[in-house]
PDB file of C-alpha atoms in Angstrom:
ATOM      1  CA  UNK A 493     182.031 176.349 109.214  1.00 64.00           C
ATOM      2  CA  UNK A 494     183.351 174.292 112.060  1.00 79.00           C
ATOM      3  CA  UNK A 495     186.187 171.766 111.992  1.00 91.00           C
ATOM      4  CA  UNK A 496     187.359 169.152 114.461  1.00 95.00           C
ATOM      5  CA  UNK A 497     190.918 167.912 114.915  1.00 96.00           C
ATOM      6  CA  UNK A 498     191.887 164.818 116.818  1.00 97.00           C
ATOM      7  CA  UNK A 499     195.604 165.203 117.201  1.00 91.00           C
ATOM      8  CA  UNK A 500     196.486 161.540 117.676  1.00 95.00           C
ATOM      9  CA  UNK A 501     195.406 158.905 115.160  1.00 95.00           C
ATOM     10  CA  UNK A 502     196.563 156.096 117.476  1.00 96.00           C
ATOM     11  CA  UNK A 503     197.161 155.951 121.216  1.00 97.00           C
ATOM     12  CA  UNK A 504     198.762 152.786 122.621  1.00 97.00           C
ATOM     13  CA  UNK A 505     198.517 152.398 126.389  1.00 97.00           C
ATOM     14  CA  UNK A 506     198.963 149.640 128.927  1.00 97.00           C
ATOM     15  CA  UNK A 507     196.021 148.261 130.865  1.00 97.00           C
ATOM     16  CA  UNK A 508     195.191 150.178 134.079  1.00 97.00           C
ATOM     17  CA  UNK A 509     197.163 153.227 132.902  1.00 98.00           C
ATOM     18  CA  UNK A 510     195.458 156.622 132.496  1.00 98.00           C
ATOM     19  CA  UNK A 511     194.702 157.951 129.030  1.00 98.00           C
ATOM     20  CA  UNK A 512     193.820 161.254 127.408  1.00 98.00           C
ATOM     21  CA  UNK A 513     192.479 161.541 123.867  1.00 98.00           C
ATOM     22  CA  UNK A 514     192.757 165.047 122.506  1.00 98.00           C
ATOM     23  CA  UNK A 515     190.168 166.977 120.533  1.00 97.00           C
ATOM     24  CA  UNK A 516     190.296 170.572 119.327  1.00 96.00           C
ATOM     25  CA  UNK A 517     187.642 172.368 117.346  1.00 94.00           C
ATOM     26  CA  UNK A 518     187.173 175.640 115.546  1.00 91.00           C
ATOM     27  CA  UNK A 519     183.890 177.479 115.262  1.00 84.00           C
ATOM     28  CA  UNK A 520     182.681 181.059 115.260  1.00 79.00           C
ATOM     29  CA  UNK A 521     179.437 180.268 117.107  1.00 81.00           C
ATOM     30  CA  UNK A 522     178.349 178.340 120.172  1.00 82.00           C
ATOM     31  CA  UNK A 523     178.913 174.605 119.878  1.00 86.00           C
ATOM     32  CA  UNK A 524     177.782 171.355 121.403  1.00 90.00           C
ATOM     33  CA  UNK A 525     180.460 168.684 121.797  1.00 92.00           C
ATOM     34  CA  UNK A 526     180.277 164.910 121.756  1.00 94.00           C
ATOM     35  CA  UNK A 527     182.509 161.877 122.113  1.00 97.00           C
ATOM     36  CA  UNK A 528     181.431 158.659 120.407  1.00 96.00           C
ATOM     37  CA  UNK A 529     183.038 155.215 120.664  1.00 97.00           C
ATOM     38  CA  UNK A 530     182.998 152.619 117.902  1.00 96.00           C
ATOM     39  CA  UNK A 531     183.914 149.034 118.716  1.00 94.00           C
ATOM     40  CA  UNK A 532     185.015 146.802 115.815  1.00 88.00           C
ATOM     41  CA  UNK A 533     182.221 146.077 113.340  1.00 83.00           C
ATOM     42  CA  UNK A 534     179.701 148.122 115.290  1.00 88.00           C
ATOM     43  CA  UNK A 535     177.944 151.455 115.055  1.00 91.00           C
ATOM     44  CA  UNK A 536     178.727 154.537 117.127  1.00 94.00           C
ATOM     45  CA  UNK A 537     177.762 154.787 120.782  1.00 94.00           C
ATOM     46  CA  UNK A 538     177.579 158.102 122.618  1.00 93.00           C
ATOM     47  CA  UNK A 539     180.097 158.262 125.485  1.00 96.00           C
ATOM     48  CA  UNK A 540     179.296 161.767 126.708  1.00 95.00           C
ATOM     49  CA  UNK A 541     178.226 165.205 125.569  1.00 92.00           C
ATOM     50  CA  UNK A 542     178.674 168.828 126.551  1.00 92.00           C
ATOM     51  CA  UNK A 543     175.659 171.042 125.926  1.00 87.00           C
ATOM     52  CA  UNK A 544     175.972 173.728 128.604  1.00 85.00           C
ATOM     53  CA  UNK A 545     176.706 174.195 132.299  1.00 87.00           C
ATOM     54  CA  UNK A 546     179.551 172.458 134.076  1.00 89.00           C
ATOM     55  CA  UNK A 547     182.608 172.129 131.875  1.00 91.00           C
ATOM     56  CA  UNK A 548     183.512 168.738 133.336  1.00 96.00           C
ATOM     57  CA  UNK A 549     181.280 166.091 131.837  1.00 96.00           C
ATOM     58  CA  UNK A 550     181.074 162.512 133.023  1.00 96.00           C
ATOM     59  CA  UNK A 551     180.046 159.744 130.670  1.00 95.00           C
ATOM     60  CA  UNK A 552     179.637 156.007 130.513  1.00 94.00           C
ATOM     61  CA  UNK A 553     182.348 153.408 131.167  1.00 93.00           C
ATOM     62  CA  UNK A 554     184.294 155.732 133.508  1.00 96.00           C
ATOM     63  CA  UNK A 555     185.146 158.338 130.851  1.00 97.00           C
ATOM     64  CA  UNK A 556     185.037 162.086 131.393  1.00 97.00           C
ATOM     65  CA  UNK A 557     185.833 165.137 129.300  1.00 98.00           C
ATOM     66  CA  UNK A 558     186.498 168.780 130.003  1.00 96.00           C
ATOM     67  CA  UNK A 559     185.297 171.617 127.814  1.00 95.00           C
ATOM     68  CA  UNK A 560     187.828 174.439 127.605  1.00 94.00           C
ATOM     69  CA  UNK A 561     186.381 177.349 125.662  1.00 91.00           C
ATOM     70  CA  UNK A 562     189.548 179.457 125.638  1.00 92.00           C
ATOM     71  CA  UNK A 563     191.586 176.573 124.249  1.00 93.00           C
ATOM     72  CA  UNK A 564     188.691 175.301 122.069  1.00 93.00           C
ATOM     73  CA  UNK A 565     189.336 171.804 123.355  1.00 95.00           C
ATOM     74  CA  UNK A 566     187.286 168.882 124.595  1.00 97.00           C
ATOM     75  CA  UNK A 567     189.778 166.230 125.680  1.00 98.00           C
ATOM     76  CA  UNK A 568     188.571 162.795 126.787  1.00 98.00           C
ATOM     77  CA  UNK A 569     190.129 161.109 129.819  1.00 98.00           C
ATOM     78  CA  UNK A 570     189.948 157.888 131.760  1.00 98.00           C
ATOM     79  CA  UNK A 571     192.010 157.272 134.914  1.00 97.00           C
ATOM     80  CA  UNK A 572     192.473 153.531 134.347  1.00 97.00           C
ATOM     81  CA  UNK A 573     191.779 151.769 131.053  1.00 97.00           C
ATOM     82  CA  UNK A 574     190.741 148.176 130.421  1.00 97.00           C
ATOM     83  CA  UNK A 575     191.432 145.897 127.486  1.00 96.00           C
ATOM     84  CA  UNK A 576     187.748 146.264 126.587  1.00 96.00           C
ATOM     85  CA  UNK A 577     188.272 150.004 125.969  1.00 97.00           C
ATOM     86  CA  UNK A 578     190.169 149.172 122.779  1.00 97.00           C
ATOM     87  CA  UNK A 579     188.129 150.915 120.092  1.00 97.00           C
ATOM     88  CA  UNK A 580     187.945 153.933 117.787  1.00 97.00           C
ATOM     89  CA  UNK A 581     186.946 157.198 119.453  1.00 98.00           C
ATOM     90  CA  UNK A 582     185.393 160.092 117.553  1.00 97.00           C
ATOM     91  CA  UNK A 583     185.013 163.653 118.751  1.00 97.00           C
ATOM     92  CA  UNK A 584     182.132 165.535 117.118  1.00 94.00           C
ATOM     93  CA  UNK A 585     180.785 169.066 117.112  1.00 92.00           C
ATOM     94  CA  UNK A 586     177.397 170.513 116.346  1.00 88.00           C
ATOM     95  CA  UNK A 587     176.955 174.244 115.881  1.00 82.00           C
ATOM     96  CA  UNK A 588     174.122 176.007 117.639  1.00 71.00           C
ATOM     97  CA  UNK A 589     172.672 177.323 114.384  1.00 69.00           C
ATOM     98  CA  UNK A 590     173.189 174.218 112.228  1.00 67.00           C
ATOM     99  CA  UNK A 591     170.274 171.993 113.111  1.00 71.00           C
ATOM    100  CA  UNK A 592     171.555 168.677 114.326  1.00 79.00           C
ATOM    101  CA  UNK A 593     174.453 168.285 111.897  1.00 85.00           C
ATOM    102  CA  UNK A 594     177.547 166.637 113.335  1.00 90.00           C
ATOM    103  CA  UNK A 595     181.099 167.329 112.188  1.00 91.00           C
ATOM    104  CA  UNK A 596     183.412 164.501 113.173  1.00 95.00           C
ATOM    105  CA  UNK A 597     187.109 164.505 113.884  1.00 96.00           C
ATOM    106  CA  UNK A 598     189.310 161.968 112.130  1.00 96.00           C
ATOM    107  CA  UNK A 599     189.153 159.491 114.996  1.00 97.00           C
ATOM    108  CA  UNK A 600     191.663 158.129 117.505  1.00 97.00           C
ATOM    109  CA  UNK A 601     192.326 154.434 117.796  1.00 97.00           C
ATOM    110  CA  UNK A 602     192.871 153.519 121.447  1.00 97.00           C
ATOM    111  CA  UNK A 603     194.875 150.321 121.769  1.00 97.00           C
ATOM    112  CA  UNK A 604     195.034 148.919 125.288  1.00 97.00           C
ATOM    113  CA  UNK A 605     197.794 146.380 125.824  1.00 96.00           C
ATOM    114  CA  UNK A 606     197.983 143.822 128.644  1.00 95.00           C
TER     115      UNK A 606
ATOM    116  CA  UNK B 612     163.348 150.830 123.144  1.00 64.00           C
ATOM    117  CA  UNK B 613     166.403 152.982 122.393  1.00 67.00           C
ATOM    118  CA  UNK B 614     167.622 150.967 119.455  1.00 90.00           C
ATOM    119  CA  UNK B 615     168.187 151.612 115.783  1.00 95.00           C
ATOM    120  CA  UNK B 616     168.204 148.393 113.774  1.00 96.00           C
ATOM    121  CA  UNK B 617     169.700 147.880 110.339  1.00 97.00           C
ATOM    122  CA  UNK B 618     169.343 145.020 107.886  1.00 97.00           C
ATOM    123  CA  UNK B 619     171.112 143.273 106.394  1.00 97.00           C
ATOM    124  CA  UNK B 620     174.272 143.164 108.487  1.00 95.00           C
ATOM    125  CA  UNK B 621     176.405 142.294 105.467  1.00 96.00           C
ATOM    126  CA  UNK B 622     175.693 142.673 101.759  1.00 96.00           C
ATOM    127  CA  UNK B 623     177.747 141.647  98.741  1.00 96.00           C
ATOM    128  CA  UNK B 624     176.521 142.861  95.365  1.00 93.00           C
ATOM    129  CA  UNK B 625     177.687 143.140  91.800  1.00 91.00           C
ATOM    130  CA  UNK B 626     177.851 146.393  89.919  1.00 90.00           C
ATOM    131  CA  UNK B 627     174.682 145.616  87.966  1.00 89.00           C
ATOM    132  CA  UNK B 628     172.592 144.550  90.974  1.00 90.00           C
ATOM    133  CA  UNK B 629     169.806 146.471  92.674  1.00 95.00           C
ATOM    134  CA  UNK B 630     169.589 146.099  96.440  1.00 96.00           C
ATOM    135  CA  UNK B 631     168.200 147.995  99.423  1.00 97.00           C
ATOM    136  CA  UNK B 632     169.375 148.730 102.947  1.00 98.00           C
ATOM    137  CA  UNK B 633     166.802 149.071 105.679  1.00 98.00           C
ATOM    138  CA  UNK B 634     166.827 151.046 108.926  1.00 98.00           C
ATOM    139  CA  UNK B 635     164.165 151.073 111.614  1.00 97.00           C
ATOM    140  CA  UNK B 636     163.615 152.872 114.919  1.00 97.00           C
ATOM    141  CA  UNK B 637     160.700 152.902 117.350  1.00 92.00           C
ATOM    142  CA  UNK B 638     161.751 155.807 119.560  1.00 93.00           C
ATOM    143  CA  UNK B 639     159.322 158.258 117.954  1.00 92.00           C
ATOM    144  CA  UNK B 640     162.209 160.126 116.366  1.00 93.00           C
ATOM    145  CA  UNK B 641     161.358 162.398 113.453  1.00 93.00           C
ATOM    146  CA  UNK B 642     164.856 162.844 112.007  1.00 93.00           C
ATOM    147  CA  UNK B 643     166.764 160.013 110.338  1.00 95.00           C
ATOM    148  CA  UNK B 644     170.190 159.992 108.748  1.00 96.00           C
ATOM    149  CA  UNK B 645     172.329 157.917 106.383  1.00 97.00           C
ATOM    150  CA  UNK B 646     176.101 157.978 106.770  1.00 97.00           C
ATOM    151  CA  UNK B 647     178.866 156.272 104.797  1.00 97.00           C
ATOM    152  CA  UNK B 648     181.995 155.206 106.656  1.00 96.00           C
ATOM    153  CA  UNK B 649     185.171 153.997 104.962  1.00 95.00           C
ATOM    154  CA  UNK B 650     187.758 152.019 106.924  1.00 91.00           C
ATOM    155  CA  UNK B 651     189.681 154.059 109.491  1.00 89.00           C
ATOM    156  CA  UNK B 652     187.685 157.205 108.643  1.00 93.00           C
ATOM    157  CA  UNK B 653     184.890 159.084 110.393  1.00 95.00           C
ATOM    158  CA  UNK B 654     181.293 158.768 109.162  1.00 95.00           C
ATOM    159  CA  UNK B 655     180.332 161.060 106.275  1.00 95.00           C
ATOM    160  CA  UNK B 656     176.787 162.347 106.133  1.00 95.00           C
ATOM    161  CA  UNK B 657     174.836 161.366 103.022  1.00 97.00           C
ATOM    162  CA  UNK B 658     171.166 162.228 103.649  1.00 96.00           C
ATOM    163  CA  UNK B 659     168.915 163.649 106.346  1.00 95.00           C
ATOM    164  CA  UNK B 660     165.174 163.131 106.532  1.00 95.00           C
ATOM    165  CA  UNK B 661     163.085 165.348 108.780  1.00 93.00           C
ATOM    166  CA  UNK B 662     159.404 164.481 109.266  1.00 93.00           C
ATOM    167  CA  UNK B 663     159.661 162.048 106.350  1.00 95.00           C
ATOM    168  CA  UNK B 664     160.875 164.743 103.960  1.00 95.00           C
ATOM    169  CA  UNK B 665     164.381 164.851 102.521  1.00 96.00           C
ATOM    170  CA  UNK B 666     166.108 167.830 104.171  1.00 92.00           C
ATOM    171  CA  UNK B 667     169.716 167.321 103.212  1.00 91.00           C
ATOM    172  CA  UNK B 668     171.425 165.550 100.321  1.00 92.00           C
ATOM    173  CA  UNK B 669     175.183 165.966 100.590  1.00 92.00           C
ATOM    174  CA  UNK B 670     175.719 165.793  96.816  1.00 92.00           C
ATOM    175  CA  UNK B 671     175.392 162.015  96.844  1.00 95.00           C
ATOM    176  CA  UNK B 672     175.471 160.274  93.422  1.00 95.00           C
ATOM    177  CA  UNK B 673     172.072 159.236  92.086  1.00 95.00           C
ATOM    178  CA  UNK B 674     172.997 155.545  92.278  1.00 96.00           C
ATOM    179  CA  UNK B 675     172.060 155.969  95.969  1.00 97.00           C
ATOM    180  CA  UNK B 676     168.355 156.643  96.388  1.00 97.00           C
ATOM    181  CA  UNK B 677     166.931 157.204  99.877  1.00 97.00           C
ATOM    182  CA  UNK B 678     163.320 156.658 100.844  1.00 97.00           C
ATOM    183  CA  UNK B 679     161.414 157.308 104.060  1.00 97.00           C
ATOM    184  CA  UNK B 680     158.069 155.459 103.779  1.00 95.00           C
ATOM    185  CA  UNK B 681     157.012 156.373 107.335  1.00 93.00           C
ATOM    186  CA  UNK B 682     158.435 157.929 110.494  1.00 91.00           C
ATOM    187  CA  UNK B 683     159.982 154.650 111.694  1.00 95.00           C
ATOM    188  CA  UNK B 684     161.569 153.405 108.487  1.00 97.00           C
ATOM    189  CA  UNK B 685     164.395 154.583 106.294  1.00 98.00           C
ATOM    190  CA  UNK B 686     165.592 152.765 103.184  1.00 98.00           C
ATOM    191  CA  UNK B 687     168.600 153.246 100.955  1.00 98.00           C
ATOM    192  CA  UNK B 688     168.138 151.855  97.461  1.00 97.00           C
ATOM    193  CA  UNK B 689     171.320 150.925  95.627  1.00 96.00           C
ATOM    194  CA  UNK B 690     171.747 150.546  91.875  1.00 94.00           C
ATOM    195  CA  UNK B 691     174.778 150.334  89.588  1.00 93.00           C
ATOM    196  CA  UNK B 692     177.248 150.833  92.417  1.00 94.00           C
ATOM    197  CA  UNK B 693     181.005 150.982  91.979  1.00 95.00           C
ATOM    198  CA  UNK B 694     183.648 149.055  93.953  1.00 95.00           C
ATOM    199  CA  UNK B 695     184.644 152.324  95.672  1.00 96.00           C
ATOM    200  CA  UNK B 696     181.159 152.429  97.218  1.00 97.00           C
ATOM    201  CA  UNK B 697     182.155 149.510  99.440  1.00 97.00           C
ATOM    202  CA  UNK B 698     181.883 150.783 103.009  1.00 96.00           C
ATOM    203  CA  UNK B 699     179.958 150.567 106.266  1.00 96.00           C
ATOM    204  CA  UNK B 700     176.604 152.312 105.905  1.00 97.00           C
ATOM    205  CA  UNK B 701     175.281 153.685 109.156  1.00 97.00           C
ATOM    206  CA  UNK B 702     171.793 154.846 109.937  1.00 97.00           C
ATOM    207  CA  UNK B 703     171.031 157.215 112.805  1.00 95.00           C
ATOM    208  CA  UNK B 704     167.983 158.894 114.270  1.00 94.00           C
ATOM    209  CA  UNK B 705     167.301 161.823 116.576  1.00 92.00           C
ATOM    210  CA  UNK B 706     164.275 163.428 118.165  1.00 89.00           C
ATOM    211  CA  UNK B 707     164.128 166.004 115.397  1.00 86.00           C
ATOM    212  CA  UNK B 708     166.406 168.201 113.314  1.00 83.00           C
ATOM    213  CA  UNK B 709     165.961 171.516 115.102  1.00 78.00           C
ATOM    214  CA  UNK B 710     169.134 171.630 117.168  1.00 70.00           C
ATOM    215  CA  UNK B 711     171.564 169.587 119.171  1.00 60.00           C
ATOM    216  CA  UNK B 712     170.336 170.480 122.665  1.00 65.00           C
ATOM    217  CA  UNK B 713     169.265 167.145 124.215  1.00 64.00           C
ATOM    218  CA  UNK B 714     168.927 165.817 120.688  1.00 77.00           C
ATOM    219  CA  UNK B 715     171.651 163.223 120.347  1.00 85.00           C
ATOM    220  CA  UNK B 716     171.873 160.979 117.353  1.00 90.00           C
ATOM    221  CA  UNK B 717     171.410 157.248 118.016  1.00 92.00           C
ATOM    222  CA  UNK B 718     173.328 155.046 115.591  1.00 94.00           C
ATOM    223  CA  UNK B 719     172.520 151.594 114.270  1.00 95.00           C
ATOM    224  CA  UNK B 720     175.160 148.856 113.941  1.00 94.00           C
ATOM    225  CA  UNK B 721     175.560 149.448 110.215  1.00 96.00           C
ATOM    226  CA  UNK B 722     175.471 147.394 107.030  1.00 97.00           C
ATOM    227  CA  UNK B 723     178.841 146.279 105.680  1.00 96.00           C
ATOM    228  CA  UNK B 724     178.532 146.626 101.893  1.00 97.00           C
ATOM    229  CA  UNK B 725     180.950 145.057  99.427  1.00 96.00           C
ATOM    230  CA  UNK B 726     180.601 145.868  95.727  1.00 96.00           C
ATOM    231  CA  UNK B 727     182.349 143.438  93.411  1.00 93.00           C
TER     232      UNK B 727
END
């Protein structure tokens, strides 16, 4: 069975600074990887996904992530954050042979300060 | 229309009440999901419906009763809940339940449930 670890529960950062949110997973089979964002009192919105092909994936709102198979990582990055990026970010994994089931990491709260 | 809608937005109920949560999508998706999310935690899967049939029940207590009356609607009937059931209940849908390739889950905004 797969597991997902988000190493930082909170990441404070100043506005316009770069940020990286870390995600590591473990699985014995091929995986698909996702990053979701959850703004306060809202549902989850897909930021980006890695299914196959290029390991650098670009998503919405200027975010990108890189799939590193050897390090089993899928870290999320943004070169310059805005106050409006303050939210909870969830990394999720789906195994190739597990239907459409998602396993979520514990979440990282990104706090952007002025 | 790429939206999943959920009603009500907020619900407060007593432990002896019976209430229902409703979820609707018009994207032609054939898989629908219920998740429970406690504060500062990731969503936990409760149920999956595939082609209107219950495919997965993650050992959810019987006080939660899901229903899928048609391919666009998903209900969650609540009865005799406990205060610890207070949480955000999220509904999601996807094209089907065969695999994750180009089959992302679309989430609704959730129902904030408080059990007194």
